[in-house]
Coordinates of C-alpha atoms in Angstrom, one line a residue:
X27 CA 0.0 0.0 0.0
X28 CA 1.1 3.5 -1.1
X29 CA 0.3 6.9 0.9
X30 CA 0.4 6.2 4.7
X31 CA 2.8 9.1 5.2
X32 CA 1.2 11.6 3.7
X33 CA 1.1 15.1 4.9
X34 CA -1.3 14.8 7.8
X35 CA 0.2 15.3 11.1
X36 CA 3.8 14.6 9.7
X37 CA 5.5 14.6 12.8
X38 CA 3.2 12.7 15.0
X39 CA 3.4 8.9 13.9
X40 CA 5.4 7.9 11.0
X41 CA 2.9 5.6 9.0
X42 CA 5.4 4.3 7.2
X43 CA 7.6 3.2 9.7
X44 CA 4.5 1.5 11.8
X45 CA 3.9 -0.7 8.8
X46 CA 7.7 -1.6 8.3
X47 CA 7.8 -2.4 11.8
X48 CA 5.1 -4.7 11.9
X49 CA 5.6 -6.6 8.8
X50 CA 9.3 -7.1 10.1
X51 CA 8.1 -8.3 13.6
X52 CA 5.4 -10.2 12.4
X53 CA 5.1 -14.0 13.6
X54 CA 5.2 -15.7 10.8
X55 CA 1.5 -18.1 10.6
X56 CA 1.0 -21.9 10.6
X57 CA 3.2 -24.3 8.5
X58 CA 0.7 -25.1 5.5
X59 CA 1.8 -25.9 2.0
X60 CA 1.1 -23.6 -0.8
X61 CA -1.7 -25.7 -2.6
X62 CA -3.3 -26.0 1.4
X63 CA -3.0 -22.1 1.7
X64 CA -4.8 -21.4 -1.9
X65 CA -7.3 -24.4 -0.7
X66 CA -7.8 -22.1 2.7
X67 CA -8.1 -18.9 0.7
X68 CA -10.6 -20.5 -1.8
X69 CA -12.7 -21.8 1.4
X70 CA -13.1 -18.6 3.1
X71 CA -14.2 -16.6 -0.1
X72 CA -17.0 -19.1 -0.4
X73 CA -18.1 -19.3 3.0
X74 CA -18.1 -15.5 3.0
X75 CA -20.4 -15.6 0.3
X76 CA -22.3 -18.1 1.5
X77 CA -22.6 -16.4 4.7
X78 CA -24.6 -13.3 3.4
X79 CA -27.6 -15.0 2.7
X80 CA -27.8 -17.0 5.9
X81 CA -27.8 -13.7 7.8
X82 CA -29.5 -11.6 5.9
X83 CA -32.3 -14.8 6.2
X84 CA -32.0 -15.1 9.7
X85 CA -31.6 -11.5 10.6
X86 CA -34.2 -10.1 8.0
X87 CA -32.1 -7.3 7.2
X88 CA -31.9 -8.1 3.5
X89 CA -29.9 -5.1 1.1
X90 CA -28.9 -5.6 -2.4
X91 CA -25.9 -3.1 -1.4
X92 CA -24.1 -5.7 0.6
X93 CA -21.9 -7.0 -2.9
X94 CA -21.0 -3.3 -2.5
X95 CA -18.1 -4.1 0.4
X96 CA -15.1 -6.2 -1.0
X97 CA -14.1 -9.1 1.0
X98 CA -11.0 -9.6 1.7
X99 CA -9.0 -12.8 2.3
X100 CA -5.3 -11.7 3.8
X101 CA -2.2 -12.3 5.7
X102 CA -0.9 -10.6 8.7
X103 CA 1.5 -8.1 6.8
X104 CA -2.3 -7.5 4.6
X105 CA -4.1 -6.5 7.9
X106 CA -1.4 -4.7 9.2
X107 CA -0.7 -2.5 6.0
X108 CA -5.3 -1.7 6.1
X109 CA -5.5 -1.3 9.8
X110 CA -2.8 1.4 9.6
X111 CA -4.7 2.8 6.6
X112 CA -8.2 2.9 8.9
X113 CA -6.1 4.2 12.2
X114 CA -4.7 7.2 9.8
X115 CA -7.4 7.9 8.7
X116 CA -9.8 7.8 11.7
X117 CA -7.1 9.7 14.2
X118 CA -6.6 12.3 11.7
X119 CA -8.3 14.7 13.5
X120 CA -6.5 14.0 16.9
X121 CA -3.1 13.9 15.8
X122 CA -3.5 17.2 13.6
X123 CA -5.2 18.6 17.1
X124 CA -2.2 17.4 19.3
X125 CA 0.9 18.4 16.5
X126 CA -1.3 22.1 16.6
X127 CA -0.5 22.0 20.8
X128 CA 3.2 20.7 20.0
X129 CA 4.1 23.4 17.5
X130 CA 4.6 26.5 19.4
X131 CA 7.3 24.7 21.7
X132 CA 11.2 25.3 21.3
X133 CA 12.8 22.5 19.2
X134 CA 9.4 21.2 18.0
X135 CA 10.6 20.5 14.8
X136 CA 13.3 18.1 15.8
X137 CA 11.4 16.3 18.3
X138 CA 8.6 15.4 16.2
X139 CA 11.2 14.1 13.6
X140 CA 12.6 11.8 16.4
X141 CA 8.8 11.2 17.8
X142 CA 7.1 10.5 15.5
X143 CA 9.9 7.9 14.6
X144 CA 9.7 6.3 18.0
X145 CA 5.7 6.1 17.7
X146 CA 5.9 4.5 14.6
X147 CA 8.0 1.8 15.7
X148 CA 6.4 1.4 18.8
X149 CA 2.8 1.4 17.1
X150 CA 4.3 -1.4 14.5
X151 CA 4.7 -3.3 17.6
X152 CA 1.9 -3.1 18.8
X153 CA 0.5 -4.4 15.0
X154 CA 2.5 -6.7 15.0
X155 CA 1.1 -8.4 18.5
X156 CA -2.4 -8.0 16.9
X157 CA -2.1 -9.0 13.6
X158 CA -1.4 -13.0 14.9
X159 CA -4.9 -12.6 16.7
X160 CA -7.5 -11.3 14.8
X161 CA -9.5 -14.0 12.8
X162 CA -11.4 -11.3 10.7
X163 CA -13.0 -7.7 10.7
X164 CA -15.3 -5.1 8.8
X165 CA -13.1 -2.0 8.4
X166 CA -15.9 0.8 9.0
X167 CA -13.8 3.3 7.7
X168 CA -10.9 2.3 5.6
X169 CA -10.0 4.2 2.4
X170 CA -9.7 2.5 -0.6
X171 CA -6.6 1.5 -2.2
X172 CA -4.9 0.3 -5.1
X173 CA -4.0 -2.8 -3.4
X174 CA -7.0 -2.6 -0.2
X175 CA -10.5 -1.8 -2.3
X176 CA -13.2 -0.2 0.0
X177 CA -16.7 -0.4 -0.7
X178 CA -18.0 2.8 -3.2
X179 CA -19.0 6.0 -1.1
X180 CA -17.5 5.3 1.8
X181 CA -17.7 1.8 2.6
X182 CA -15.5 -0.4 4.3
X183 CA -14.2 -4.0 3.6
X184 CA -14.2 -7.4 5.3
X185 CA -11.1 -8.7 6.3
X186 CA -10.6 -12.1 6.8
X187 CA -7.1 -13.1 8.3
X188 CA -6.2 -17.1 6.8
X189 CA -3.6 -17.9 8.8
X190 CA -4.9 -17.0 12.4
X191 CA -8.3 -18.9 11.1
X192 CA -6.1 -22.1 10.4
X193 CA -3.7 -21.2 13.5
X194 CA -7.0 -21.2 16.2
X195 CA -8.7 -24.0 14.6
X196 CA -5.8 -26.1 15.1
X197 CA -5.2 -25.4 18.4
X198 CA -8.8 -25.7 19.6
X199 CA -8.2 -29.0 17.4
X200 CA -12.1 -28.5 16.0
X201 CA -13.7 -29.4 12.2
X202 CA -11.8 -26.6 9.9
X203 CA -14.7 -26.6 7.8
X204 CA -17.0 -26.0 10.2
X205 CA -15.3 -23.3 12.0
X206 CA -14.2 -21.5 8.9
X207 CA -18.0 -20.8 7.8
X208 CA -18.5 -19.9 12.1
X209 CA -16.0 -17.0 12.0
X210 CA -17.5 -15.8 8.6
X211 CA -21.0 -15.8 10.1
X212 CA -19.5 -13.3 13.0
X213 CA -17.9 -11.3 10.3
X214 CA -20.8 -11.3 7.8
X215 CA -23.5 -10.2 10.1
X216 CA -20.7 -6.8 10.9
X217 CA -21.3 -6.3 7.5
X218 CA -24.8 -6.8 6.9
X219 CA -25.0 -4.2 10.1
X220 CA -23.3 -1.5 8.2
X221 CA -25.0 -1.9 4.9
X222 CA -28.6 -2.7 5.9
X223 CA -28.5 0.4 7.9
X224 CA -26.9 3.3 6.1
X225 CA -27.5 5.5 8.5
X226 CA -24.7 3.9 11.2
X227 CA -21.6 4.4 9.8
X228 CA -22.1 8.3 9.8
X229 CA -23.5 7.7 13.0
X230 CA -20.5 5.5 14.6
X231 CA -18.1 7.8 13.0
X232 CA -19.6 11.3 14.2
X233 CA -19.1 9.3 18.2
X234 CA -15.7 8.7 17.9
X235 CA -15.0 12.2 16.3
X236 CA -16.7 14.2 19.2
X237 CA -14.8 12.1 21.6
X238 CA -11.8 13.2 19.8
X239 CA -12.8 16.7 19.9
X240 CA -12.7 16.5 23.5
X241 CA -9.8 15.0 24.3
X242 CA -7.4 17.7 25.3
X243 CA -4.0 15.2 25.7
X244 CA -0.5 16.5 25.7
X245 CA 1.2 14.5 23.1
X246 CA 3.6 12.7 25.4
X247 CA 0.8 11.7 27.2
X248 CA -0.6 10.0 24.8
X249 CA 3.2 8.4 23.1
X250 CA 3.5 7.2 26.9
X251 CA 0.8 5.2 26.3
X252 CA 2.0 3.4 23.3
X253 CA 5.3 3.2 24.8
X254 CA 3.7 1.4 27.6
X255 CA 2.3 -1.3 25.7
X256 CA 5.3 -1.6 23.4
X257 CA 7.1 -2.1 26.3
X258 CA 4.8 -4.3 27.7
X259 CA 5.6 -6.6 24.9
X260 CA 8.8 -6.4 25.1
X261 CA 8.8 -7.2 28.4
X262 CA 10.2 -4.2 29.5
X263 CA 7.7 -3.2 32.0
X264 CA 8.1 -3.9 35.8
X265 CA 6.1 -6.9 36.8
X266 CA 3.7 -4.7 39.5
X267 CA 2.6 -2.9 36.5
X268 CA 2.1 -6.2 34.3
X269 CA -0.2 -7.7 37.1
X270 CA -2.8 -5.1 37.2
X271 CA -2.2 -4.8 32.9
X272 CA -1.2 -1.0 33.5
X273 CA -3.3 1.7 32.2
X274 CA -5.9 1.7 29.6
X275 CA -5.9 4.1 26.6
X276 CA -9.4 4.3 27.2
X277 CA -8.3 6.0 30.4
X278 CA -7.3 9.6 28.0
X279 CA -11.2 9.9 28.9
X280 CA -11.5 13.2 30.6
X281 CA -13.9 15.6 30.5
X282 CA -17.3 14.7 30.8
X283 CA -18.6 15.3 27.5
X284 CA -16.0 12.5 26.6
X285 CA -17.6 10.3 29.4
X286 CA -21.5 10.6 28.2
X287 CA -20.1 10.0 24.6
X288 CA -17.9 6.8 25.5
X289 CA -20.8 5.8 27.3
X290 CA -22.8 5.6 23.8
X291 CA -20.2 4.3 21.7
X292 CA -19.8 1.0 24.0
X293 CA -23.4 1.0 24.2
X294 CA -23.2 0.5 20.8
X295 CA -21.0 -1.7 20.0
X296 CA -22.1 -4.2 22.8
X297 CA -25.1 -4.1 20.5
X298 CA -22.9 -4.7 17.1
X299 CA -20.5 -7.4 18.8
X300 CA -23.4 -9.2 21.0
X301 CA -25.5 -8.8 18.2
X302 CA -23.0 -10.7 15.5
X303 CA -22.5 -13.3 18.3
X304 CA -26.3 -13.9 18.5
X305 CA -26.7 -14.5 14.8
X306 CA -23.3 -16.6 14.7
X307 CA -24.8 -19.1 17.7
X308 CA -28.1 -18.7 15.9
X309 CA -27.7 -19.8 12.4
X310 CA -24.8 -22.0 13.4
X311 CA -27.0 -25.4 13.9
X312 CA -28.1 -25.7 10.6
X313 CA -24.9 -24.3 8.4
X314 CA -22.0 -25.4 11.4
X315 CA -22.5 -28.9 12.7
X316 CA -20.0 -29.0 15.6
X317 CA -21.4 -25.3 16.5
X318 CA -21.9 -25.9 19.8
X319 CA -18.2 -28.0 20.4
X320 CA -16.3 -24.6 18.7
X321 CA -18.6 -22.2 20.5
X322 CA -17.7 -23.6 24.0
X323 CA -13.6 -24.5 23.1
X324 CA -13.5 -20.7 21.8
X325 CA -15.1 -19.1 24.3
X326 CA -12.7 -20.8 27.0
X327 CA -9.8 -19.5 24.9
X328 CA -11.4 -15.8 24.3
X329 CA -11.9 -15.7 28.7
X330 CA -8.4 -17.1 29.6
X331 CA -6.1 -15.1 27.1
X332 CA -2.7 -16.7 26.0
X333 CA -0.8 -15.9 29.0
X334 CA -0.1 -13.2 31.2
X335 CA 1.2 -11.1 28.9
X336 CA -1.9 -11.4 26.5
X337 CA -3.8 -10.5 29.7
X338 CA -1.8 -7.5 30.9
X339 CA -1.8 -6.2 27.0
X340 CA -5.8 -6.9 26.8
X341 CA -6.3 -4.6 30.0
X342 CA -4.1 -2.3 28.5
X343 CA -5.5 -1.8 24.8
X344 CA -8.9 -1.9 26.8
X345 CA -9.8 -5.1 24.8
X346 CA -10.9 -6.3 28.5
X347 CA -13.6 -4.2 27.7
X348 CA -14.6 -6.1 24.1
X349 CA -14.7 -9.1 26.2
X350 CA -17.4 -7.7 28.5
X351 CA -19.6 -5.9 25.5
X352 CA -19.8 -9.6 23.4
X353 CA -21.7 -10.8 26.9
X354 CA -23.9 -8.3 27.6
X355 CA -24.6 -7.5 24.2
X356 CA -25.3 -10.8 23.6
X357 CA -27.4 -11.1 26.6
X358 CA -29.4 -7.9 25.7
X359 CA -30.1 -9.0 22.0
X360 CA -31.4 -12.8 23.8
X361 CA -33.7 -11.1 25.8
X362 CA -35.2 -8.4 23.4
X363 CA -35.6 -10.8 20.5
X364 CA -37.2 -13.0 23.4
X365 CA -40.0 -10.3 24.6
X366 CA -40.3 -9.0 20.9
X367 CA -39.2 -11.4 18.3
X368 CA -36.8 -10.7 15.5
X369 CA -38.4 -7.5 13.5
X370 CA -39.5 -6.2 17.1
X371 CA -35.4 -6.3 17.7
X372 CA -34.8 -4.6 14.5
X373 CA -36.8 -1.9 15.4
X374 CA -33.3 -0.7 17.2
X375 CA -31.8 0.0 13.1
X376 CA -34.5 2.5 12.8
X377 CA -32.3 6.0 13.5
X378 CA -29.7 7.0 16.3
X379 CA -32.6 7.4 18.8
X380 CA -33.5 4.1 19.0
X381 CA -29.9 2.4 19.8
X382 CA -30.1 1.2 23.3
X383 CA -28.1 3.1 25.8
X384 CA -25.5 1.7 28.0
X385 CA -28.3 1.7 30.6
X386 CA -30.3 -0.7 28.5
X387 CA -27.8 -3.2 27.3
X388 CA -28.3 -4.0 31.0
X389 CA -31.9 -3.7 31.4
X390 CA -32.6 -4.6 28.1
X391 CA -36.7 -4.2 29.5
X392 CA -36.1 -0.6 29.7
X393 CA -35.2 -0.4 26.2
X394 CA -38.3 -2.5 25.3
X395 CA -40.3 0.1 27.5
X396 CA -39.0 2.7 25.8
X397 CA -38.8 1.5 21.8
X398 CA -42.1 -0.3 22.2
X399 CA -44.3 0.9 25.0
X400 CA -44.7 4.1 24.4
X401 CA -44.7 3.8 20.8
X402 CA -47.7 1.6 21.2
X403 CA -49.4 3.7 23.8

C-alpha cells in the first residue's frame, strides 16, 4: 500500500515506519503448503459468500448493497498495512489537534522528527502483536486502495485473516470446515449491520470524532501510552505494572462530555458485537454442525487469554472491555428478540434514537419500554 505518510500530522506517527515495523516483527503463521493455503483462501471466499444469505435470512435485514463491500482474504502483513490505513485515517483529526498544541514549543521540529519515529515503531509493535490474533474484521472506515479496495461512497471491507483462522482451529483441534464458515458468520453479520442500515456508519463515526474533539491530551501523554504497551511486549515493563495490565488508553477519557459520549459508543458496539455473536450461535445449527463444540472450546480460549502477557496487554488496549460488550450485548439481544421477536429487535436500526443506551444493554426491558411501549401507547 502507497500513501500512509502523507502530509497529515507529519510529525506525530510515521505511518510508514509502523507498517515496516510490523511486517518485520510479524510472527510468521501456521506451516501449511502452498496448494493447502490457496485451498484455505478458496474456502473462506466461499463461505463469506455463502454467509450473506444465511444472515440476511435469519436477521431479516436483507440489502442488495451488501456485494457493495469487498471481502477480503489476507495475511498478517495485509491487515497490518489496512489497519494502519483505517487508524490514519480515523485519528486524523486528533493527531492534527495534538501536532497544533506541539508546535509553538522550542525545538518542536526536531522532536517530532525523532517522535514520531519512535511512535511509529512502537505502534508497529503493537500491530504486529495484533495482527497474529484477529480471525477477521469489517473496516468501517478504511479508504480504498490500489491494493486494499473499500466499498464505493465510503464503505469499508471485510477482512478475513487465513492464517490465524487455520492457527486457532488447530489449536482448539475443531472441524476446519465447520469453523471457517462460524467465523464468517460473525464477520458477515458486521457487515450486513453497516449496509442494511446506512445510516450507522455516519452515526458511529460522528461518536468517535466528538470524543476526539474532546480529548485535550498533551502528546507525550498519549506516546507514553504506546510506549507502555510496546514495552509491555517487550517485556520491558516492571512486573507490578504487568499484574494489574497497567493503564488503559481508554483512560485519556477526561472531561465529561467524553464520558456521556464513550458511554454511547460502548453501548453501541455491545449491540454490534453481542448482536453478530447472536446470529453466529443462531444460524450455526443448521450451516456449522460442531457449533456448539467450537462455540464452547472458543469461548474458553477468548476468557483465559494466551498468557499473562496477553492478559496484561488486553487490559491495557482496553480489549478487557470487548470481552465484556460480546456478553452483555449478547445477553441484551437474547432477551429483546425473546419479549419481541426478531423485527420487534430490529426496530433498534430505525435511527440514532433508538440504539439502546449503556443503561439498557443492561436492562434490556427498559429499552423495550421505551422502543415499544410508548410507541404503542
Amino acid at each position: 500500500m502507497t500513501g500512509f505518510g502523507g502530509t497529515a500530522s507529519p510529525g506525530m506517527v510515521d505511518w510508514n515506519l509502523a507498517v515496516a515495523t510490523a511486517t518485520r516483527l510479524v510472527r510468521p503463521g501456521p506451516d501449511v503448503s502452498r496448494d493447502e493455503a490457496r485451498s484455505v483462501v478458496a474456502e473462506l471466499r466461499r463461505h463469506a459468500k455463502a454467509s450473506e444469505e444465511h444472515v440476511r435470512g435469519f436477521t431479516r435485514m436483507g440489502t442488495d448493497e451488501i456485494h457493495d463491500t469487498p471481502v477480503l482474504v489476507v495475511d498478517r502483513p495485509g491487515w497490518v498495512r489496512a489497519n494502519v490505513a483505517g487508524f490514519r485515517e480515523i485519528l486524523k483529526p486528533l493527531l492534527e489537534k495534538m501536532q497544533e498544541r506541539r508546535g509553538g514549543n522550542p525545538g518542536s521540529a526536531v522532536l517530532g522528527a525523532v517522535g514520531g519515529k519512535v511512535t511509529g515503531v512502537e505502534l508497529g509493535m503493537l500491530l504486529s502483536f495484533l495482527s497474529s490474533r484477529v480471525l477477521g474484521q469489517y473496516e468501517t472506515f478504511a479508504p480504498a486502495a490500489r491494493d486494499l479496495p473499500a466499498g464505493a461512497n465510503g464503505g469499508g471491507r471485510l477482512l478475513l485473516v487465513a492464517p490465524n483462522i487455520v492457527h486457532v482451529e488447530r489449536e482448539l483441534d475443531v472441524e476446519p470446515h465447520d469453523f471457517r464458515m462460524w467465523v464468517c458468520l460473525h464477520e458477515e453479520t458486521h457487515r450486513t449491520q453497516f449496509t442494511a442500515v446506512p445510516w450507522l456508519r455516519d452515526h458511529l463515526e460522528g461518536e468517535i470524532q466528538s470524543f476526539l474533539a474532546e480529548t485535550d491530551v498533551d502528546p507525550m501523554t498519549f506516546l507514553e501510552r504506546i510506549r507502555e504497551a510496546a514495552q509491555s511486549l517487550a517485556g520491558g515493563r516492571p512486573e507490578a505494572e504487568e499484574e494489574d495490565g497497567g493503564r488503559s488508553f481508554v483512560e485519556l477519557v477526561q472531561s465529561p462530555a467524553q464520558r456521556e459520549v464513550l458511554g454511547r459508543l460502548t453501548a453501541v458496539m455491545s449491540l454490534l458485537e453481542g448482536h453478530a455473536d447472536y446470529v453466529m450461535d443462531g444460524v450455526g445449527p443448521s450451516v456449522v454442525p460442531t457449533v456448539s463444540e467450537i462455540r464452547e472450546k472458543f469461548q474458553q480460549r477468548r476468557a483465559k487469554g494466551a498468557s499473562r502477557l496477553d492478559l496484561a496487554l488486553r487490559k491495557l488496549l482496553g480489549l478487557d472491555a470487548k470481552l465484556k460488550q460480546y456478553r452483555d450485548g449478547e445477553r441484551f439481544v437474547r432477551a429483546v428478540v425473546d419479549q419481541v421477536g426478531v423485527d420487534g429487535f430490529n426496530r433498534v436500526w430505525t435511527s440514532p434514537n433508538t440504539l439502546p443506551t449503556k443503561g439498557e444493554i443492561a436492562q434490556p426491558a427498559d429499552w423495550v419500554t421505551r422502543v415499544h411501549r410508548k410507541a404503542e401507547s
